[in-house]
Tab-separated table of C-alpha atoms in Angstrom:
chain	number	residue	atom	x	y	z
A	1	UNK	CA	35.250	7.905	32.362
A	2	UNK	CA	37.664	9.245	34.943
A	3	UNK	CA	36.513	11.571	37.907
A	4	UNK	CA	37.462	14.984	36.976
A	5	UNK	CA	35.226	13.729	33.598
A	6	UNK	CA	32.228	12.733	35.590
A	7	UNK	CA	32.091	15.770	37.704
A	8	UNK	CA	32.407	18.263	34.510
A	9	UNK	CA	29.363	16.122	33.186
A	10	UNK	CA	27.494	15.904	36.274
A	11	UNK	CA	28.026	20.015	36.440
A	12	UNK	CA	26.756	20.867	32.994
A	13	UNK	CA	23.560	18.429	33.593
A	14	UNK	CA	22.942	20.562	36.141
A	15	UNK	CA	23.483	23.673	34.513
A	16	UNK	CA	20.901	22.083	32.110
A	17	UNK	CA	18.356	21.483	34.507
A	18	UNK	CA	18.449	24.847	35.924
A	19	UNK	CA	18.322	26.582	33.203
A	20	UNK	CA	15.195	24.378	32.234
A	21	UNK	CA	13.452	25.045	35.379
A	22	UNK	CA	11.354	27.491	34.082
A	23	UNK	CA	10.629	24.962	31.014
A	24	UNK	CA	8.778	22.501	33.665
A	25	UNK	CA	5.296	23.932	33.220
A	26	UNK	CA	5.557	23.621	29.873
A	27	UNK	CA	6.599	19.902	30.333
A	28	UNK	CA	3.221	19.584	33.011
A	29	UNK	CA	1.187	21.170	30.169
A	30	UNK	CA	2.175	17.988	27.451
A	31	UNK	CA	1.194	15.529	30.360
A	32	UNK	CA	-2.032	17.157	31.320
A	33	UNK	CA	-2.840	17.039	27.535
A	34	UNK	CA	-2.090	13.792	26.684
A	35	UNK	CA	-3.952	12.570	29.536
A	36	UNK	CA	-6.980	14.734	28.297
A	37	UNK	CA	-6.477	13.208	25.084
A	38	UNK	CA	-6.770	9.906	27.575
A	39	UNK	CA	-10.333	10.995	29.020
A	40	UNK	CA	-11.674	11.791	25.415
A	41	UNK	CA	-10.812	8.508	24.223
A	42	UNK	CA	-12.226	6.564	27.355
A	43	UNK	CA	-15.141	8.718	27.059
A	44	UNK	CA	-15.926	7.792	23.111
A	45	UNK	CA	-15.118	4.485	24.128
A	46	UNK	CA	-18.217	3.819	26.433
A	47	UNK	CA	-20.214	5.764	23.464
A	48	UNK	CA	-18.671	3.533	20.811
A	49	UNK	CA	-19.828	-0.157	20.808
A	50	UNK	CA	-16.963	-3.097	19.301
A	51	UNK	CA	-19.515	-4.394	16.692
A	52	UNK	CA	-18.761	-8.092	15.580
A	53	UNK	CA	-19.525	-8.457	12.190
A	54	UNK	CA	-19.804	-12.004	10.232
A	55	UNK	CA	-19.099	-14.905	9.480
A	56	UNK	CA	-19.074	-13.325	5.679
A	57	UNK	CA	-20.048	-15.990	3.256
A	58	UNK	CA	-19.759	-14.836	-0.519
A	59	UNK	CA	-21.180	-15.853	-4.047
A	60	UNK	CA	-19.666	-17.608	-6.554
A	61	UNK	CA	-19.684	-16.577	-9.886
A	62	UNK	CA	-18.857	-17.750	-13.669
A	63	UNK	CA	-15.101	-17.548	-14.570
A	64	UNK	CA	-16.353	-16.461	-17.985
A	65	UNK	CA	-18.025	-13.425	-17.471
A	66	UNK	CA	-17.681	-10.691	-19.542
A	67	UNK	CA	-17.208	-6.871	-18.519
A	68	UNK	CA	-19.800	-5.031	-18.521
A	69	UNK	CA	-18.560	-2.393	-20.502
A	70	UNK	CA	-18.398	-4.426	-23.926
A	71	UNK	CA	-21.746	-3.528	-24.751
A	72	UNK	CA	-20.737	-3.017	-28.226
A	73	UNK	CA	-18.062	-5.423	-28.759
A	74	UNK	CA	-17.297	-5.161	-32.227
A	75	UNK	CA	-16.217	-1.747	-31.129
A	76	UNK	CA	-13.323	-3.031	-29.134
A	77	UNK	CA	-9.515	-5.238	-29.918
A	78	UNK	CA	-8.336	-8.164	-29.183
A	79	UNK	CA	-4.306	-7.920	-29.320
A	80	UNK	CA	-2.022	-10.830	-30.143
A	81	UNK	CA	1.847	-10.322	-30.323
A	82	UNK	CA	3.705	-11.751	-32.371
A	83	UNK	CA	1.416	-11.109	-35.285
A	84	UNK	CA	3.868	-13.135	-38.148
A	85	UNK	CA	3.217	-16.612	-36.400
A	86	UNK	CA	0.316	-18.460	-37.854
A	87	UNK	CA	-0.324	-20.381	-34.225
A	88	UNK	CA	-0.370	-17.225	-32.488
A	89	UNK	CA	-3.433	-15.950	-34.934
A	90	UNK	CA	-5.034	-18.983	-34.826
A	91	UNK	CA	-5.049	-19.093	-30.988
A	92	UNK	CA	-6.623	-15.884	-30.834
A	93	UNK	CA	-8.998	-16.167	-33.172
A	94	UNK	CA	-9.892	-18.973	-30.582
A	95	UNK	CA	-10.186	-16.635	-27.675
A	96	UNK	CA	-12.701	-14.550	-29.629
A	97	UNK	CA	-14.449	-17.840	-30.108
A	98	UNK	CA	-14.723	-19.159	-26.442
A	99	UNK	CA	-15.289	-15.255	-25.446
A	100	UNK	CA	-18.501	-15.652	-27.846
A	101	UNK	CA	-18.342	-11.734	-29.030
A	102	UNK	CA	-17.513	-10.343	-32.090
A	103	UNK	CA	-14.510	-8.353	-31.187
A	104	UNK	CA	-12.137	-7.419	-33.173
A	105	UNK	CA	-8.890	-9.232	-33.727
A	106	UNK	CA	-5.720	-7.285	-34.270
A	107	UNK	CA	-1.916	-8.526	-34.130
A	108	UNK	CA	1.399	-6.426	-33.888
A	109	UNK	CA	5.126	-7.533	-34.815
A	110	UNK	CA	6.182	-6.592	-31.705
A	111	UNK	CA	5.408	-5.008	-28.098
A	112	UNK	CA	7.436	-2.116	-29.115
A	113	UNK	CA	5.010	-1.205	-32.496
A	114	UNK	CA	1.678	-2.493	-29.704
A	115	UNK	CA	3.532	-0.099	-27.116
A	116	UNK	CA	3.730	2.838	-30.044
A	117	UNK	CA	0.203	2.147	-31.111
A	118	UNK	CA	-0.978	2.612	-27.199
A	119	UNK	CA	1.022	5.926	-26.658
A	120	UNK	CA	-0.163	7.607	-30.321
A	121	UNK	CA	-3.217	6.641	-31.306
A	122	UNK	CA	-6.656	7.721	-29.712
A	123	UNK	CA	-8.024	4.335	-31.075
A	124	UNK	CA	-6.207	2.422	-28.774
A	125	UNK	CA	-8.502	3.169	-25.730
A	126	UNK	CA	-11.004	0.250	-27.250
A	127	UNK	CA	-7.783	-2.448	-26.271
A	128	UNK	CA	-9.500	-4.596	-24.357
A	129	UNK	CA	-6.159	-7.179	-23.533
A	130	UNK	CA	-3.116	-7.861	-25.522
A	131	UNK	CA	-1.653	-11.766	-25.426
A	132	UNK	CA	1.819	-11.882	-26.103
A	133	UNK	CA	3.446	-15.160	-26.487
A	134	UNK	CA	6.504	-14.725	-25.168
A	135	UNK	CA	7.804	-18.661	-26.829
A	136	UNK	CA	11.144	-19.098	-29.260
A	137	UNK	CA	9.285	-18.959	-32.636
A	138	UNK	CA	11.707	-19.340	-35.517
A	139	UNK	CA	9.265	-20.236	-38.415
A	140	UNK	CA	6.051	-18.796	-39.169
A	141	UNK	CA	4.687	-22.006	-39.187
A	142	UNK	CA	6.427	-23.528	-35.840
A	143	UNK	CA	3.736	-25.456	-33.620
A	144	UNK	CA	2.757	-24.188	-30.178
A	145	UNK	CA	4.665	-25.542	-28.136
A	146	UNK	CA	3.512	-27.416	-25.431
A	147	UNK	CA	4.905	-25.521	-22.541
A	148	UNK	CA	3.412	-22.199	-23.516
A	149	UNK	CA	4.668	-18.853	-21.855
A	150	UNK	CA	2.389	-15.849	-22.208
A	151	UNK	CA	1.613	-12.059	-20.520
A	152	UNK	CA	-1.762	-10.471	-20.766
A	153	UNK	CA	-1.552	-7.035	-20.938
A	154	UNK	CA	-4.480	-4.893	-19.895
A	155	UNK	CA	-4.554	-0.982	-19.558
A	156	UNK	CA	-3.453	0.832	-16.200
A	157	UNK	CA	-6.953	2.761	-15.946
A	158	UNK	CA	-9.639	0.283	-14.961
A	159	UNK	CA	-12.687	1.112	-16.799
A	160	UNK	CA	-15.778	-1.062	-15.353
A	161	UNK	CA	-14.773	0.427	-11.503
A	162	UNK	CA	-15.697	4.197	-11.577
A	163	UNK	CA	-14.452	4.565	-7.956
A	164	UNK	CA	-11.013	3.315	-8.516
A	165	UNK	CA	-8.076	4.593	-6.813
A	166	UNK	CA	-6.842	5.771	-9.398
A	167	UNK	CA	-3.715	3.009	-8.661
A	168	UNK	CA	-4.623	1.133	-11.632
A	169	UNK	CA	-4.030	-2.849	-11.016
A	170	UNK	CA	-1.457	-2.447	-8.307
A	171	UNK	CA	0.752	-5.082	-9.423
A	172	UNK	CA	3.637	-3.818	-7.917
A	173	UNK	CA	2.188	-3.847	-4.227
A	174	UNK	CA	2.420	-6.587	-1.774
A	175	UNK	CA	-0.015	-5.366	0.790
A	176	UNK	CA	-3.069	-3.076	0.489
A	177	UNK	CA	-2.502	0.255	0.840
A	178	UNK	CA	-5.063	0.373	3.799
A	179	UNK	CA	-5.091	-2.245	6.492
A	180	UNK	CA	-8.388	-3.402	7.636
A	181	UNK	CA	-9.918	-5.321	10.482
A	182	UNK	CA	-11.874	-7.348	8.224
A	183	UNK	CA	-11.897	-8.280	4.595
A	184	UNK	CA	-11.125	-5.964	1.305
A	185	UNK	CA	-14.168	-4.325	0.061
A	186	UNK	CA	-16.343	-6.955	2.100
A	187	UNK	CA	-19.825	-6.370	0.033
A	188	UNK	CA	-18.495	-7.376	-3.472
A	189	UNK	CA	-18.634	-10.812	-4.364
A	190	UNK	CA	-16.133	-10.270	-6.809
A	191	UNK	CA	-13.185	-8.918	-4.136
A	192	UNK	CA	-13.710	-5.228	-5.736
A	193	UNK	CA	-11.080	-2.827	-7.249
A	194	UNK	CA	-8.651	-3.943	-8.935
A	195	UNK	CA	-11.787	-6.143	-10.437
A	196	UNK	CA	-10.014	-9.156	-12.149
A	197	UNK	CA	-13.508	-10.551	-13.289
A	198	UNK	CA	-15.120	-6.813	-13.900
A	199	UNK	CA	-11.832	-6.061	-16.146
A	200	UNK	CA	-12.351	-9.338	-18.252
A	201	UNK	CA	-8.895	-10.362	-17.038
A	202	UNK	CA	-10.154	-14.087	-16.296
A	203	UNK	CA	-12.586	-14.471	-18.590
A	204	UNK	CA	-9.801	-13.792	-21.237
A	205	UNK	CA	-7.193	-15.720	-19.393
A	206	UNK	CA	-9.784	-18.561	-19.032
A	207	UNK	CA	-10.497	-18.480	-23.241
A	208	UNK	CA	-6.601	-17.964	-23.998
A	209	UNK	CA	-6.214	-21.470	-21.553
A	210	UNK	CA	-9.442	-23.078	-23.073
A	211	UNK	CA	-7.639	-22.582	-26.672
A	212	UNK	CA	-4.209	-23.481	-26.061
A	213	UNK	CA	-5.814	-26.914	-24.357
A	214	UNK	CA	-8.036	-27.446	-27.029
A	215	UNK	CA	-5.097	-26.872	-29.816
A	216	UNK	CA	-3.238	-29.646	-27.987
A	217	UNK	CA	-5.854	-32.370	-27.884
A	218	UNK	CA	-9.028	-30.789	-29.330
A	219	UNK	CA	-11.350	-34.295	-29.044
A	220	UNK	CA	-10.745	-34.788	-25.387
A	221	UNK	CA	-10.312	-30.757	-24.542
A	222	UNK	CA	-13.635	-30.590	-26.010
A	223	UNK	CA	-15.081	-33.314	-24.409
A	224	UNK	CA	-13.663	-31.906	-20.644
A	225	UNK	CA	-14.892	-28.336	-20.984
A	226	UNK	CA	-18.833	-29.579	-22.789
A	227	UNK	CA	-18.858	-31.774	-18.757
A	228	UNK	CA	-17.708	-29.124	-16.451
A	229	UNK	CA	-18.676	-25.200	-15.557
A	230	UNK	CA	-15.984	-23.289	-13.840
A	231	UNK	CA	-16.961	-20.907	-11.475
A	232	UNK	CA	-14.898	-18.674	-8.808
A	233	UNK	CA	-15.765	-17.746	-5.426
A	234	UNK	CA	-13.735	-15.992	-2.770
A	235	UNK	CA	-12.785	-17.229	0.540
A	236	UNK	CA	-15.503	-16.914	3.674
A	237	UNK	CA	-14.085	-14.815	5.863
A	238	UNK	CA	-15.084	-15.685	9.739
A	239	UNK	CA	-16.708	-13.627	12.879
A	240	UNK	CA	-14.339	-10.895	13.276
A	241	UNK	CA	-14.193	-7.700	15.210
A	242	UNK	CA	-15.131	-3.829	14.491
A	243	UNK	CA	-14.396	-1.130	16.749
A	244	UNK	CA	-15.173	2.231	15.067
A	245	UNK	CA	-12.902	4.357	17.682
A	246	UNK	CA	-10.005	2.623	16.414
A	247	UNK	CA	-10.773	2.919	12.940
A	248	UNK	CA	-11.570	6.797	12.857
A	249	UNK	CA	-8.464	7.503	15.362
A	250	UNK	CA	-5.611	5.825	13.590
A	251	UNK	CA	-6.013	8.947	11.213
A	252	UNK	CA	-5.275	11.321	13.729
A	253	UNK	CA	-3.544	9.926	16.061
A	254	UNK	CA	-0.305	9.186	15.061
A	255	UNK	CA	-0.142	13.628	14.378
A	256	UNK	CA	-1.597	14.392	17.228
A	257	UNK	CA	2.064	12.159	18.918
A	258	UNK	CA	4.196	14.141	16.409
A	259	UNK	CA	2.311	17.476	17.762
A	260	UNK	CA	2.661	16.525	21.045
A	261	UNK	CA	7.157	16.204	20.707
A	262	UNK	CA	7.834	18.939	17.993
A	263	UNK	CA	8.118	21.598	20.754
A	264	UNK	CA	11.133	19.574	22.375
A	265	UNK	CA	12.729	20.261	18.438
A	266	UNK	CA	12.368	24.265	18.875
A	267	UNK	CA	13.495	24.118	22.667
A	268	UNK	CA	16.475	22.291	21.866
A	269	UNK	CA	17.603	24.728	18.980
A	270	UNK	CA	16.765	27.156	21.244
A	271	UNK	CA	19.038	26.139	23.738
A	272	UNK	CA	21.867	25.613	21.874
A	273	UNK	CA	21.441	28.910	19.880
A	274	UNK	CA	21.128	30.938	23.295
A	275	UNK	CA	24.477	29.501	24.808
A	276	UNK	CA	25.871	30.691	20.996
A	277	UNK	CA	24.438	34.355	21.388
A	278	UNK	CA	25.656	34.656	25.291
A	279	UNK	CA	28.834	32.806	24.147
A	280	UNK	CA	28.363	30.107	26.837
A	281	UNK	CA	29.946	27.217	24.935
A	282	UNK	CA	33.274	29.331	24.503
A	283	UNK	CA	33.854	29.946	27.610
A	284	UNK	CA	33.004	26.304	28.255
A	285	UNK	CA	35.671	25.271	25.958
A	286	UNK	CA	38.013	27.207	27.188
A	287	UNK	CA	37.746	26.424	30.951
A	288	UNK	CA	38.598	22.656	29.480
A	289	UNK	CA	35.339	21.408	28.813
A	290	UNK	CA	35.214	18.805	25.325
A	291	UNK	CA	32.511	19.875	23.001
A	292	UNK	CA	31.070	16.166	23.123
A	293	UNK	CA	30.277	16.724	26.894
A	294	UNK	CA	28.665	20.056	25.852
A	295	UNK	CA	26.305	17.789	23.444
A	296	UNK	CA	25.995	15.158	25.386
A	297	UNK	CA	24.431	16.946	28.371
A	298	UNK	CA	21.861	18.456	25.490
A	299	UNK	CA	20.500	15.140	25.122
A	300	UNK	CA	20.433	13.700	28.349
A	301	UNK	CA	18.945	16.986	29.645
A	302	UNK	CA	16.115	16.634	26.528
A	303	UNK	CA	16.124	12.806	27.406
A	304	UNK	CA	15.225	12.803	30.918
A	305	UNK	CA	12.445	15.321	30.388
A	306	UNK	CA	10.575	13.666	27.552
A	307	UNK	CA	10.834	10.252	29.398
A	308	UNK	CA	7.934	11.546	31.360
A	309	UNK	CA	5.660	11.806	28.497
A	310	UNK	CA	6.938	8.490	27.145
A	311	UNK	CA	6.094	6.584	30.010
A	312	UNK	CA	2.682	8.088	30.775
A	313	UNK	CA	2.293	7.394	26.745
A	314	UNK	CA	3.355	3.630	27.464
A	315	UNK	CA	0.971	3.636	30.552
A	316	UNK	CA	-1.938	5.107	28.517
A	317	UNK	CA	-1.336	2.078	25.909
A	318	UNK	CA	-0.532	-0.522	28.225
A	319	UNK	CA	-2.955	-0.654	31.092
A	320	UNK	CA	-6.290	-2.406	30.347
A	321	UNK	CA	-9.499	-0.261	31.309
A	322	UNK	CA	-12.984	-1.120	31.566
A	323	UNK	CA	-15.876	1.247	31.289
């Protein structure tokens, strides 16, 4: 950047910051009110207590138990897919077996015709899982083979959690939806919603396993599961931290920062539409000015002036105070 650029530059930043002068109470106002936002904060911190809650030690219970919506169970399906493969009938009519209910056993060709039978027919809702055996069957009467690929397919809405999220099993999520400062739903033994144990997702899983194991070597299979009671059991979780003022103001918070810098959006389209009405950029142009200098100054001039708030923001965040 030459001279003769520099000085042009210099010039319209100060055109800027004249023109702005007027604009500085304005600017005092956001400080004064974030720093009131400051006081309320340190004031509901000496009212709010950081609680320390735990070490959380939690319950085990059976792998095979059932929901607690089968109270009629011969009202309800048990869905195996492909339905033309003798193994694949037998090894259901297995699960039903090491389920110990007399639910109904049903088999379709195909997801497809299961898929068609979900979308179309009110008798679906009473699917409690569908297994489908996802192998390279040629034969209806091919062996299971011993590395056995399956998917169990339960319905999006959960039906023993009447609370749910409505987000059905959230397969597709990584992370909660909701970070915490402690553990998921921290007064169910069971981890909560989704509810793999309320849904009957491992006690099926846990039959379908049973069966295929017992197909393969039904003396010793038999002999294993007659010794040994599976149960599950989350993870303790250990003495952690709760502070309620951080909790309740992450809500709000994060709008009252967006509040606080959507007035710099309207003064800067009002800037820029003023020099349009009083023609103030032609005549800048045509004295020799280049339109990027013109927009440049803008957003130093908007720059410099919201740097204030920034770094009383940072300040706010940053310094450690004890009440």
């Amino acid at each position: 950047m030459d001279v003769l650029t520099f000085n042009q530059f210099a010039v319209l930043l100060w055109k800027n910051f004249t023109l702005k002068r007027r604009n500085f109470i304005s600017l005092i106002l956001k400080v004064i009110a974030i720093l009131v936002i400051a006081l309320v904060f340190l004031l509901f911190r000496s009212l709010t207590p950081i609680d320390f809650i735990g070490p959380l030690n939690f319950t085990s219970q059976p792998i095979s138990t059932l929901p607690s919506f089968l109270k009629y169970p011969s009202e309800w399906e048990l869905i195996y897919i492909p339905s033309n493969i003798d193994v694949v009938k037998e090894i259901t009519e297995n699960v039903k077996r090491n389920l110990n209910i007399s639910i109904k056993v049903r088999g379709f060709s195909s997801e497809t015709e299961f898929e068609n039978y979900i979308h179309y027919d009110p008798e679906s809702q009473k699917v409690l899982a569908a297994i489908v055996f996802d192998c390279d069957f040629r034969n209806s009467s091919d062996p299971l083979p011993l590395q056995v690929k399956y998917h169990l397919r339960f319905m999006k809405v959960l039906k023993a959690i009447l609370l749910s999220d409505g987000l059905g099993w959230q397969t597709a999520s990584l992370f909660p939806n909701g970070l915490s400062d402690g553990p998921r739903n921290p007064y169910q033994p069971d981890g909560g919603n989704p509810g793999y144990i309320k849904e009957g997702f491992l006690a099926v899983q846990h039959a379908l396993d049973k069966a295929i194991m017992l197909y393969h070597e039904s003396s010793a299979g038999k002999k294993l599961f007659d010794s040994i009671s599976i149960f599950v059991q989350r993870f303790p979780y250990p003495l952690h931290s709760h502070d309620s003022l951080l909790w309740i103001s992450s809500r709000f918070l994060p709008l009252v920062f967006i509040l606080t810098f959507a007035p710099t959006v309207l003064s800067i389209v009002r800037a820029i539409v003023w020099e349009k009405e009083q023609r103030l950029k032609e005549y800048q142009l045509i004295i020799g000015l280049k339109n990027w200098m013109i927009w440049a100054t803008h957003f130093f001039t908007f720059f410099l002036l919201d740097i204030i708030i920034i770094v009383v923001i940072c300040m706010l965040f940053c310094t450690k105070a004890s009440v």
